[in-house]
Short mmCIF file of C-alpha atoms in Angstrom, two decimals:
data_model
loop_
_atom_site.label_atom_id
_atom_site.label_comp_id
_atom_site.label_asym_id
_atom_site.label_seq_id
_atom_site.Cartn_x
_atom_site.Cartn_y
_atom_site.Cartn_z
CA MET Q 1 19.48 101.60 160.49
CA HIS Q 2 16.24 102.08 161.35
CA VAL Q 3 13.80 101.90 158.09
CA SER Q 4 10.68 104.13 157.94
CA LEU Q 5 7.35 102.44 157.08
CA GLY Q 6 6.27 104.93 155.57
CA THR Q 7 3.20 104.15 153.43
CA ARG Q 8 2.99 100.55 154.15
CA PRO Q 9 -0.08 99.08 155.42
CA ARG Q 10 -0.30 100.35 159.45
CA TRP Q 11 -1.05 96.19 160.29
CA LEU Q 12 2.52 95.46 159.68
CA ALA Q 13 3.51 97.47 162.61
CA SER Q 14 1.89 94.83 164.67
CA PRO Q 15 4.32 92.08 165.41
CA TRP Q 16 1.49 89.69 165.61
CA TRP Q 17 0.00 90.45 162.27
CA ARG Q 18 3.36 90.88 160.96
CA GLY Q 19 4.30 87.22 162.16
CA LEU Q 20 1.63 85.62 160.75
CA ALA Q 21 2.14 87.11 157.55
CA ALA Q 22 5.66 86.09 157.58
CA ALA Q 23 4.69 82.45 158.70
CA LEU Q 24 1.96 82.29 155.90
CA ALA Q 25 4.34 83.62 153.37
CA GLY Q 26 6.92 81.28 153.94
CA ALA Q 27 4.46 78.45 154.03
CA LEU Q 28 3.33 79.58 150.11
CA PRO Q 29 6.66 77.39 148.57
CA VAL Q 30 4.75 74.26 149.83
CA LEU Q 31 2.62 74.48 146.77
CA VAL Q 32 5.11 73.97 144.07
CA PHE Q 33 5.90 70.46 145.22
CA PRO Q 34 3.85 67.42 144.99
CA ALA Q 35 0.79 66.71 145.11
CA PRO Q 36 -0.29 70.47 143.72
CA SER Q 37 3.11 70.42 141.55
CA TRP Q 38 2.58 74.24 140.72
CA TRP Q 39 6.05 74.15 139.77
CA TRP Q 40 5.49 77.20 137.61
CA SER Q 41 4.76 79.34 140.47
CA ALA Q 42 8.06 78.72 142.18
CA TYR Q 43 9.47 81.73 139.93
CA ALA Q 44 7.25 84.09 141.90
CA VAL Q 45 6.45 82.38 145.14
CA LEU Q 46 9.12 83.74 147.47
CA VAL Q 47 8.09 87.41 146.10
CA PRO Q 48 5.59 88.30 148.90
CA TRP Q 49 8.07 86.94 151.81
CA LEU Q 50 10.82 89.06 150.61
CA LEU Q 51 8.72 92.12 150.47
CA LEU Q 52 7.72 91.55 153.74
CA VAL Q 53 11.20 90.84 155.09
CA ARG Q 54 12.71 94.17 153.22
CA THR Q 55 10.39 96.62 154.91
CA ALA Q 56 11.24 95.45 158.37
CA PRO Q 57 11.85 98.16 160.64
CA THR Q 58 14.79 96.67 162.54
CA VAL Q 59 17.63 93.90 161.66
CA ARG Q 60 15.73 92.24 165.07
CA ARG Q 61 12.48 92.22 162.77
CA ALA Q 62 14.18 91.17 159.87
CA ALA Q 63 15.46 88.16 161.61
CA ALA Q 64 12.12 87.40 163.49
CA ASP Q 65 10.48 87.48 159.74
CA GLY Q 66 13.12 84.98 158.22
CA TRP Q 67 12.73 82.68 161.32
CA LEU Q 68 8.85 82.48 161.56
CA GLY Q 69 9.18 82.19 157.82
CA GLY Q 70 11.38 79.53 157.83
CA THR Q 71 9.01 77.83 160.39
CA GLY Q 72 6.01 77.81 158.53
CA PHE Q 73 7.76 76.69 155.33
CA MET Q 74 9.33 73.69 157.57
CA LEU Q 75 5.42 73.10 158.66
CA ALA Q 76 3.91 73.15 155.39
CA VAL Q 77 6.40 71.07 153.72
CA HIS Q 78 6.38 68.33 156.57
CA HIS Q 79 3.18 68.40 157.44
CA TRP Q 80 2.47 64.89 156.40
CA LEU Q 81 4.71 64.19 159.87
CA LEU Q 82 2.13 65.44 162.07
CA PRO Q 83 -0.11 62.16 162.66
CA SER Q 84 3.55 60.61 163.38
CA LEU Q 85 5.31 63.74 165.21
CA HIS Q 86 1.94 65.61 167.04
CA VAL Q 87 2.93 68.33 168.68
CA PHE Q 88 6.92 67.51 168.38
CA ILE Q 89 6.79 68.74 164.48
CA LEU Q 90 6.03 72.00 166.13
CA VAL Q 91 9.53 71.92 167.84
CA LEU Q 92 11.04 71.08 164.94
CA ALA Q 93 9.91 73.86 162.80
CA LEU Q 94 10.48 76.47 164.95
CA LEU Q 95 14.56 75.21 165.86
CA LEU Q 96 14.87 74.55 162.06
CA GLY Q 97 12.97 77.39 160.98
CA ALA Q 98 15.73 79.73 162.93
CA LEU Q 99 18.34 78.97 160.06
CA TRP Q 100 16.45 81.61 158.01
CA ALA Q 101 16.88 84.28 160.31
CA PRO Q 102 20.36 85.51 158.94
CA TRP Q 103 18.63 85.08 155.87
CA GLY Q 104 16.17 87.35 156.72
CA ILE Q 105 19.02 89.97 157.76
CA LEU Q 106 20.77 89.89 154.62
CA VAL Q 107 17.42 90.57 152.36
CA ARG Q 108 16.62 93.55 154.88
CA ALA Q 109 20.19 94.49 154.27
CA LEU Q 110 20.40 94.18 150.41
CA LEU Q 111 16.80 95.25 149.40
CA GLY Q 112 15.35 97.25 152.72
CA GLY Q 113 15.45 101.15 152.30
CA ALA Q 114 16.40 102.54 149.38
CA PRO Q 115 18.93 100.52 147.56
CA GLY Q 116 20.96 101.97 144.80
CA THR Q 117 22.20 99.91 141.80
CA GLY Q 118 24.95 98.04 143.09
CA ARG Q 119 23.13 96.94 145.96
CA CYS Q 120 20.69 95.56 143.81
CA ALA Q 121 22.47 93.77 141.50
CA ALA Q 122 24.42 92.12 144.69
CA ALA Q 123 21.20 91.25 146.32
CA LEU Q 124 20.82 89.12 142.83
CA VAL Q 125 23.60 86.83 143.60
CA LEU Q 126 23.86 87.33 147.33
CA VAL Q 127 19.99 86.59 148.19
CA PRO Q 128 19.83 83.26 146.54
CA SER Q 129 23.26 82.39 147.87
CA GLY Q 130 21.89 82.68 151.33
CA TRP Q 131 19.36 80.64 150.34
CA LEU Q 132 21.54 77.93 149.69
CA MET Q 133 23.24 78.12 152.44
CA VAL Q 134 20.37 77.69 154.56
CA GLU Q 135 19.60 74.51 152.32
CA LEU Q 136 23.06 73.08 152.82
CA VAL Q 137 22.92 73.31 156.56
CA ARG Q 138 19.61 71.48 156.96
CA SER Q 139 20.59 69.19 154.34
CA TRP Q 140 22.77 67.65 156.84
CA GLU Q 141 20.99 64.35 158.31
CA TYR Q 142 21.24 64.89 161.65
CA LEU Q 143 19.00 68.00 160.67
CA GLY Q 144 16.25 65.97 158.72
CA GLY Q 145 18.07 66.04 155.46
CA PRO Q 146 17.18 67.51 152.08
CA TRP Q 147 13.60 67.23 151.64
CA GLY Q 148 11.85 70.45 150.45
CA LEU Q 149 14.89 71.92 148.41
CA LEU Q 150 13.36 74.48 146.04
CA GLY Q 151 14.91 73.41 142.98
CA ALA Q 152 13.59 69.94 143.38
CA SER Q 153 9.95 71.37 142.54
CA GLN Q 154 11.21 71.42 138.77
CA TRP Q 155 11.68 67.73 138.50
CA GLN Q 156 9.02 67.61 135.61
CA LEU Q 157 10.56 70.58 133.42
CA PRO Q 158 13.41 69.58 131.15
CA PRO Q 159 15.39 72.63 130.94
CA ALA Q 160 15.71 72.72 134.78
CA LEU Q 161 16.70 68.63 134.63
CA ARG Q 162 19.10 70.18 132.19
CA LEU Q 163 20.42 72.75 134.72
CA ALA Q 164 20.71 69.87 137.18
CA SER Q 165 22.87 67.40 135.01
CA LEU Q 166 25.29 70.76 135.31
CA GLY Q 167 25.64 71.90 138.61
CA GLY Q 168 22.83 69.77 140.83
CA VAL Q 169 19.86 70.77 142.42
CA TRP Q 170 21.54 73.76 144.01
CA LEU Q 171 21.81 75.36 140.86
CA VAL Q 172 18.20 74.97 140.32
CA SER Q 173 17.57 76.49 143.32
CA LEU Q 174 19.93 79.55 143.21
CA LEU Q 175 18.03 80.43 139.59
CA ILE Q 176 14.86 80.11 140.84
CA VAL Q 177 15.44 82.14 144.08
CA ALA Q 178 17.36 84.91 141.82
CA VAL Q 179 14.62 85.15 139.72
CA ASN Q 180 12.34 86.22 143.22
CA THR Q 181 14.89 88.37 143.91
CA ALA Q 182 14.33 90.15 140.52
CA LEU Q 183 10.33 90.24 140.63
CA ALA Q 184 10.79 91.63 144.13
CA GLU Q 185 13.03 94.39 142.69
CA LEU Q 186 10.68 95.06 140.38
CA ALA Q 187 8.33 96.65 142.81
CA ARG Q 188 10.77 99.54 143.20
CA PRO Q 189 11.19 101.80 139.84
CA ALA Q 190 14.40 102.90 140.65
CA ALA Q 191 15.61 99.15 140.70
CA TRP Q 192 13.98 97.92 137.60
CA ARG Q 193 17.27 97.99 135.57
CA PRO Q 194 19.59 95.60 137.36
CA ALA Q 195 16.35 93.70 138.34
CA VAL Q 196 15.20 93.35 134.54
CA THR Q 197 19.31 92.60 133.88
CA GLY Q 198 19.09 89.91 136.03
CA LEU Q 199 15.95 88.49 134.85
CA LEU Q 200 17.76 88.70 131.47
CA VAL Q 201 20.68 86.71 132.60
CA CYS Q 202 18.74 84.14 134.41
CA ALA Q 203 16.72 83.19 131.18
CA LEU Q 204 19.96 83.30 128.89
CA ALA Q 205 21.56 80.98 131.41
CA ALA Q 206 18.60 78.65 131.23
CA THR Q 207 18.38 78.94 127.57
CA ALA Q 208 22.06 78.40 127.16
CA ALA Q 209 21.97 74.88 129.30
CA TRP Q 210 19.34 73.59 127.34
CA TRP Q 211 20.93 74.47 123.85
CA TRP Q 212 24.57 73.80 124.75
CA ALA Q 213 24.59 71.75 127.88
CA PRO Q 214 26.23 68.11 127.11
CA VAL Q 215 23.65 64.95 127.37
CA PRO Q 216 23.99 60.99 128.15
CA ARG Q 217 25.04 59.19 124.94
CA PRO Q 218 22.36 56.00 124.44
CA ALA Q 219 23.79 52.54 125.69
CA GLY Q 220 20.95 50.35 125.29
CA THR Q 221 18.11 49.10 127.45
CA VAL Q 222 17.43 46.84 129.80
CA ARG Q 223 14.29 44.89 131.32
CA ILE Q 224 13.72 45.23 134.88
CA ALA Q 225 10.60 45.05 136.85
CA VAL Q 226 8.81 46.66 139.92
CA VAL Q 227 7.03 44.91 142.00
CA GLN Q 228 4.72 46.72 144.27
CA PRO Q 229 2.37 44.46 146.71
CA GLY Q 230 0.03 47.29 148.26
CA VAL Q 231 -1.18 48.02 151.45
CA ILE Q 232 -0.71 44.47 153.60
CA ASP Q 233 0.10 44.64 156.93
CA ALA Q 234 1.05 41.03 157.53
CA PRO Q 235 4.22 40.12 156.44
CA ALA Q 236 3.35 37.03 155.47
CA ALA Q 237 0.66 38.12 153.24
CA ARG Q 238 3.02 40.64 151.87
CA LEU Q 239 5.42 38.01 150.96
CA ALA Q 240 2.99 35.81 149.58
CA ARG Q 241 1.19 38.70 147.57
CA SER Q 242 5.04 39.81 146.10
CA GLU Q 243 6.05 35.97 144.94
CA ALA Q 244 2.78 36.01 143.32
CA LEU Q 245 3.38 39.33 141.28
CA VAL Q 246 6.95 37.62 140.50
CA ARG Q 247 5.54 34.54 139.10
CA SER Q 248 3.80 36.48 136.93
CA LEU Q 249 7.16 37.64 135.42
CA ALA Q 250 7.96 34.35 134.07
CA GLY Q 251 8.60 34.62 130.28
CA ARG Q 252 8.64 38.28 129.86
CA GLY Q 253 12.80 38.99 129.71
CA VAL Q 254 12.82 40.63 132.88
CA ARG Q 255 16.58 40.36 133.99
CA LEU Q 256 16.15 42.23 137.30
CA VAL Q 257 13.10 42.62 139.62
CA VAL Q 258 12.72 44.97 142.10
CA TRP Q 259 10.82 45.06 145.86
CA GLY Q 260 10.49 47.98 147.82
CA GLU Q 261 11.75 48.84 151.31
CA SER Q 262 11.03 46.65 154.04
CA SER Q 263 9.71 43.82 151.90
CA VAL Q 264 10.95 41.23 153.84
CA VAL Q 265 10.94 41.19 157.83
CA GLN Q 266 13.91 38.18 158.23
CA ASP Q 267 17.50 38.48 156.51
CA PRO Q 268 17.53 35.72 153.97
CA ALA Q 269 21.08 35.20 155.03
CA ASP Q 270 19.95 34.15 158.25
CA HIS Q 271 17.11 32.19 157.33
CA PRO Q 272 17.67 29.06 154.74
CA ALA Q 273 13.96 28.69 154.10
CA LEU Q 274 13.35 31.98 153.27
CA ALA Q 275 16.22 32.18 150.99
CA ALA Q 276 15.08 29.01 149.33
CA ARG Q 277 11.53 30.81 148.40
CA LEU Q 278 13.07 33.75 147.09
CA THR Q 279 15.77 31.74 144.78
CA ALA Q 280 12.79 29.60 143.37
CA LEU Q 281 11.61 33.05 142.14
CA THR Q 282 15.02 34.07 140.42
CA ARG Q 283 14.98 30.52 138.63
CA ARG Q 284 11.16 30.40 137.78
CA THR Q 285 11.88 34.36 136.40
CA GLY Q 286 15.40 34.01 135.20
CA ALA Q 287 15.68 37.34 136.84
CA ASP Q 288 18.08 38.21 139.68
CA LEU Q 289 16.09 39.56 142.83
CA LEU Q 290 16.89 42.97 144.95
CA VAL Q 291 14.58 42.43 148.17
CA ASN Q 292 15.06 44.77 151.07
CA ALA Q 293 15.27 43.26 154.81
CA ASP Q 294 14.28 44.62 158.08
CA ALA Q 295 16.63 42.53 160.27
CA ARG Q 296 17.86 42.46 164.20
CA ARG Q 297 21.55 41.95 165.03
CA ARG Q 298 22.21 39.62 167.50
CA GLY Q 299 23.37 41.55 170.97
CA ARG Q 300 22.46 44.83 169.53
CA PRO Q 301 19.22 46.94 169.73
CA GLY Q 302 17.52 48.20 166.31
CA ILE Q 303 16.58 47.04 163.03
CA GLU Q 304 19.19 46.94 160.23
CA LYS Q 305 17.48 47.80 156.71
CA SER Q 306 19.71 45.97 153.79
CA ALA Q 307 19.07 45.61 150.16
CA VAL Q 308 19.78 42.17 149.78
CA LEU Q 309 20.66 40.65 146.14
CA ILE Q 310 19.16 37.07 145.24
CA GLY Q 311 20.17 35.34 142.34
CA PRO Q 312 19.83 31.41 140.87
CA HIS Q 313 21.90 29.88 143.26
CA GLY Q 314 20.60 32.36 146.44
CA PRO Q 315 22.10 35.25 148.55
CA THR Q 316 24.99 36.58 146.07
CA GLY Q 317 26.54 37.82 148.81
CA ASP Q 318 26.01 41.70 147.81
CA ARG Q 319 24.23 43.66 150.14
CA TYR Q 320 23.62 47.43 151.00
CA ALA Q 321 22.71 48.23 154.29
CA LYS Q 322 21.04 52.08 155.10
CA MET Q 323 23.37 54.48 156.33
CA ARG Q 324 21.51 57.55 156.93
CA LEU Q 325 18.46 57.09 159.08
CA VAL Q 326 15.16 59.24 158.93
CA PRO Q 327 15.23 61.18 162.21
CA PHE Q 328 13.17 60.29 165.02
CA GLY Q 329 11.12 58.00 162.59
CA GLU Q 330 14.38 55.26 162.81
CA TYR Q 331 16.68 56.97 165.38
CA ILE Q 332 16.39 59.66 167.76
CA PRO Q 333 19.15 62.41 167.86
CA ALA Q 334 20.24 62.76 171.13
CA ARG Q 335 18.08 60.67 172.86
CA SER Q 336 19.14 61.62 176.25
CA LEU Q 337 17.28 65.28 175.58
CA LEU Q 338 14.68 64.36 173.45
CA GLY Q 339 13.80 60.61 174.07
CA TRP Q 340 10.42 62.36 175.18
CA ALA Q 341 9.24 62.47 171.99
CA THR Q 342 8.26 58.40 171.80
CA ARG Q 343 5.85 59.64 174.37
CA VAL Q 344 3.92 62.33 172.21
CA GLY Q 345 4.37 60.92 169.00
CA LYS Q 346 5.66 57.65 167.03
CA ALA Q 347 9.39 58.28 167.37
CA ALA Q 348 11.38 55.05 167.13
CA PRO Q 349 11.46 53.35 170.72
CA ALA Q 350 15.41 52.52 169.36
CA ASN Q 351 18.29 53.17 167.51
CA GLY Q 352 18.83 51.46 164.20
CA ILE Q 353 21.52 49.96 162.77
CA ARG Q 354 23.57 51.69 160.41
CA GLY Q 355 25.47 50.85 157.52
CA THR Q 356 29.36 51.81 156.92
CA HIS Q 357 29.56 52.45 153.06
CA GLN Q 358 27.49 52.77 150.02
CA VAL Q 359 27.92 49.45 147.48
CA VAL Q 360 27.78 49.01 144.07
CA MET Q 361 26.55 45.61 142.72
CA THR Q 362 26.96 43.47 139.88
CA ILE Q 363 23.92 41.97 138.29
CA PRO Q 364 24.90 38.54 136.72
CA SER Q 365 21.42 37.74 134.77
CA ALA Q 366 21.61 41.37 132.91
CA GLY Q 367 25.01 40.97 131.57
CA GLY Q 368 27.01 42.51 134.34
CA LEU Q 369 24.72 45.30 134.77
CA ARG Q 370 26.16 47.35 137.67
CA ILE Q 371 23.06 48.76 140.31
CA GLY Q 372 23.67 51.25 143.10
CA PRO Q 373 20.87 50.80 145.93
CA LEU Q 374 19.65 53.48 148.38
CA VAL Q 375 16.93 52.76 150.92
CA CYS Q 376 13.86 55.12 151.70
CA PHE Q 377 15.07 58.88 151.91
CA GLU Q 378 18.51 58.33 150.91
CA SER Q 379 17.39 59.02 147.45
CA ALA Q 380 17.06 62.47 148.84
CA PHE Q 381 20.55 63.17 149.10
CA PRO Q 382 22.13 64.60 145.75
CA ASP Q 383 25.49 63.19 147.26
CA MET Q 384 24.94 59.71 147.84
CA SER Q 385 23.48 59.34 144.07
CA ARG Q 386 26.78 61.14 142.94
CA HIS Q 387 28.85 58.80 144.79
CA LEU Q 388 27.09 55.53 143.44
CA ALA Q 389 27.78 57.11 139.84
CA ARG Q 390 31.15 58.03 139.95
CA ASP Q 391 31.43 54.49 141.50
CA GLY Q 392 30.38 53.04 137.75
CA ALA Q 393 26.60 52.42 139.05
CA GLN Q 394 24.91 52.14 135.29
CA VAL Q 395 21.47 52.25 137.14
CA LEU Q 396 20.39 53.88 140.30
CA VAL Q 397 17.72 52.09 142.43
CA ALA Q 398 15.82 53.67 145.55
CA GLN Q 399 14.14 50.83 147.61
CA THR Q 400 11.48 52.85 149.98
CA ALA Q 401 8.16 52.24 151.87
CA THR Q 402 5.76 55.48 152.56
CA SER Q 403 3.09 53.61 153.87
CA THR Q 404 2.68 55.30 157.09
CA PHE Q 405 1.69 58.27 154.81
CA GLN Q 406 -0.21 56.47 152.08
CA ASP Q 407 -3.00 59.66 152.05
CA SER Q 408 -0.60 62.72 152.03
CA TRP Q 409 1.58 63.90 149.48
CA ALA Q 410 4.59 62.37 150.98
CA PRO Q 411 4.42 59.34 148.12
CA ALA Q 412 4.61 61.66 145.09
CA GLN Q 413 7.01 63.46 146.60
CA HIS Q 414 9.66 61.22 147.22
CA ALA Q 415 8.92 59.60 143.52
CA SER Q 416 9.86 62.83 142.05
CA LEU Q 417 13.24 62.93 143.89
CA ALA Q 418 14.31 60.23 141.66
CA ALA Q 419 13.95 62.36 138.42
CA LEU Q 420 16.29 64.86 140.14
CA ARG Q 421 18.79 62.10 140.68
CA ALA Q 422 18.72 60.34 137.31
CA ALA Q 423 18.93 63.88 135.28
CA GLU Q 424 21.93 64.60 137.63
CA ASN Q 425 24.31 61.81 137.18
CA TRP Q 426 22.59 60.53 133.51
CA ARG Q 427 21.92 57.37 135.05
CA PRO Q 428 18.41 55.83 135.13
CA MET Q 429 16.92 55.62 138.16
CA VAL Q 430 13.94 52.90 139.75
CA HIS Q 431 11.75 54.06 142.58
CA ALA Q 432 10.29 51.08 144.03
CA THR Q 433 7.53 51.11 147.16
CA LEU Q 434 5.57 48.97 148.90
CA THR Q 435 2.74 50.91 148.70
CA GLY Q 436 3.20 53.49 146.10
CA ILE Q 437 4.02 55.50 144.36
CA SER Q 438 6.73 53.85 142.38
CA ALA Q 439 8.05 55.24 139.35
CA VAL Q 440 11.02 54.71 136.89
CA TYR Q 441 13.12 57.76 135.20
CA GLY Q 442 15.76 57.63 132.34
CA PRO Q 443 19.01 59.01 131.78
CA ARG Q 444 17.62 62.50 131.60
CA GLY Q 445 15.04 62.50 134.17
CA GLU Q 446 12.32 61.39 132.02
CA PRO Q 447 9.58 59.39 133.08
CA VAL Q 448 9.65 55.75 131.88
CA GLY Q 449 6.76 53.73 131.65
CA GLU Q 450 3.45 53.74 134.16
CA ARG Q 451 3.65 54.95 137.56
CA LEU Q 452 2.26 53.19 140.26
CA GLY Q 453 -0.15 54.75 142.45
CA THR Q 454 -0.99 54.25 146.38
CA ASP Q 455 -4.19 52.08 145.02
CA ARG Q 456 -2.38 49.48 142.85
CA SER Q 457 -0.89 46.10 143.70
CA ALA Q 458 1.06 45.37 140.91
CA ALA Q 459 4.14 44.18 138.98
CA ALA Q 460 5.28 46.45 135.99
CA VAL Q 461 7.76 45.72 133.40
CA TYR Q 462 10.31 48.69 132.50
CA ASP Q 463 12.93 48.68 129.06
CA LEU Q 464 14.97 51.29 131.10
CA PRO Q 465 17.19 53.22 128.69
CA LEU Q 466 20.89 52.79 130.06
CA ALA Q 467 23.50 56.10 129.00
CA GLU Q 468 27.29 56.38 128.82
CA GLY Q 469 29.20 59.38 129.62
CA THR Q 470 29.78 60.80 132.77
CA SER Q 471 27.40 64.45 133.84
CA PRO Q 472 29.27 67.79 134.52
CA TYR Q 473 27.85 67.45 137.97
CA THR Q 474 28.81 63.97 138.85
CA ARG Q 475 32.60 64.99 137.62
CA TRP Q 476 32.30 68.06 139.09
CA GLY Q 477 30.22 68.08 142.01
CA ASP Q 478 28.62 71.12 144.18
CA TRP Q 479 30.58 73.78 142.46
CA ALA Q 480 27.13 75.67 142.71
CA LEU Q 481 27.38 75.48 146.58
CA TYR Q 482 31.02 76.58 146.47
CA GLY Q 483 30.29 79.31 144.59
CA ALA Q 484 27.68 80.87 146.75
CA ILE Q 485 29.73 80.10 149.81
CA GLY Q 486 32.55 82.34 148.05
CA ALA Q 487 30.33 85.05 146.93
CA LEU Q 488 29.03 85.24 150.59
CA VAL Q 489 32.62 85.58 152.16
CA LEU Q 490 33.96 88.10 149.47
CA SER Q 491 30.82 90.20 150.27
CA GLY Q 492 31.51 89.60 154.11
CA ALA Q 493 35.17 90.59 153.53
CA TYR Q 494 34.00 93.91 151.16
CA ALA Q 495 31.66 94.82 154.03
CA GLY Q 496 34.46 94.33 156.44
CA VAL Q 497 37.08 96.51 155.00
CA ARG Q 498 34.27 99.36 154.04
CA ALA Q 499 33.47 99.65 157.72
CA LEU Q 500 37.07 99.44 159.18
CA ARG Q 501 37.69 102.52 156.82
CA ARG Q 502 34.32 104.34 158.04
CA ARG Q 503 36.07 104.46 161.64
CA PRO Q 504 37.06 107.77 163.08
CA GLY Q 505 40.85 107.73 163.54
CA ARG Q 506 41.80 104.91 161.15
CA GLY Q 507 41.83 106.95 158.28
CA PRO Q 508 45.73 107.23 156.49
CA ARG Q 509 48.92 109.18 158.43
#
């Protein structure tokens, strides 16, 4: 189908100007995430992109608008990787941006031309569902993981966090894209009825979730501490600073002290002198100590990152090795093909060692408190936190280090993810870093105590609220994703049946 350009601006006929407009429109959503945190704009930020794709004169042009917009989005939301990956970030953005090409075709099919009421109503379901499929595919760890999911931008909004407890970050993304789609439809007077109806449904759904969704039951508190040594490059000096901060916690009733990722560069289980130093800290404070070790294994290249629990008698044996590694930062996918990335940026010279399973640890000094550790960007994966909650973790703990991107938006974006994971699973979450931003959130995703910014070197104590109960998301999982898949499959089947009926010679005999 050819869609006439009509009275649209003439510059839209130029593929170069149109491509630039698509890339800029796709990049706009970066403003909804930290550091700008213009979360309120999320509900309209996709409208320029939708309006542009809708005017695509051909299917191929709609795919190009989706692809270039997706490229702009991936570049913007990962711009802080530029110092590490250099020109390779453009290659990755172009590859991942192609995921939005089918979404562009879908948008044109539903919103292009002069859509009737039925097509506009279908768009309110199918356009958000198509967007969710893009988020799902790019969330695969080998494609970079779920960084910059649209729903994650609402981490500080209590009604959105309540929605997340029902259907995870996916449900929040669906709602946001549905609102954007309805606003884009308002540009056509003939579509105002389904558009207004869609906006009312979204508003009512959010209101219903706020008033009637279940909430966690309070279950007391536990006193924990986060140690953030700050920007100290020398491992020995960093360890000494961390020890000094822990000693300052003596007598304050702390039951667990959490250090950030790569807080020690040897495995305490293999180095008795280091284990003795750490054990002395637990005896002085009366609190168990969760450190994070970068360690090499004999006969194997690369580093294994492990959360290691230290008690008053030394390493307890509880440990968790990071399972999902950062692409290019900790390993190179298809190294035989993409190994050249090490020559243009700071890509991993050797692939790291992966852990094999998640672990729930018991903290004796905290009355048997059960914690679920995560390392680095594993806190971005909804399924990992949900798995730990289902396995009985009472507290989620993320140990991370973003010092490479200290002056970028990355630390704030990373810290914000803990609020979502806490709300999704009704489990408080501790986000501990080496250099900031460290933050703690309660079981509804609410902030607890002070945030340690990137300019701080400190030990902070938190009375962490615990909760009982199982959230709907923890119990039912990714039902919002399955619903989106089902909607797309049904619509595809319906379109296929209609196409067959329209073929010449296929009528009733």
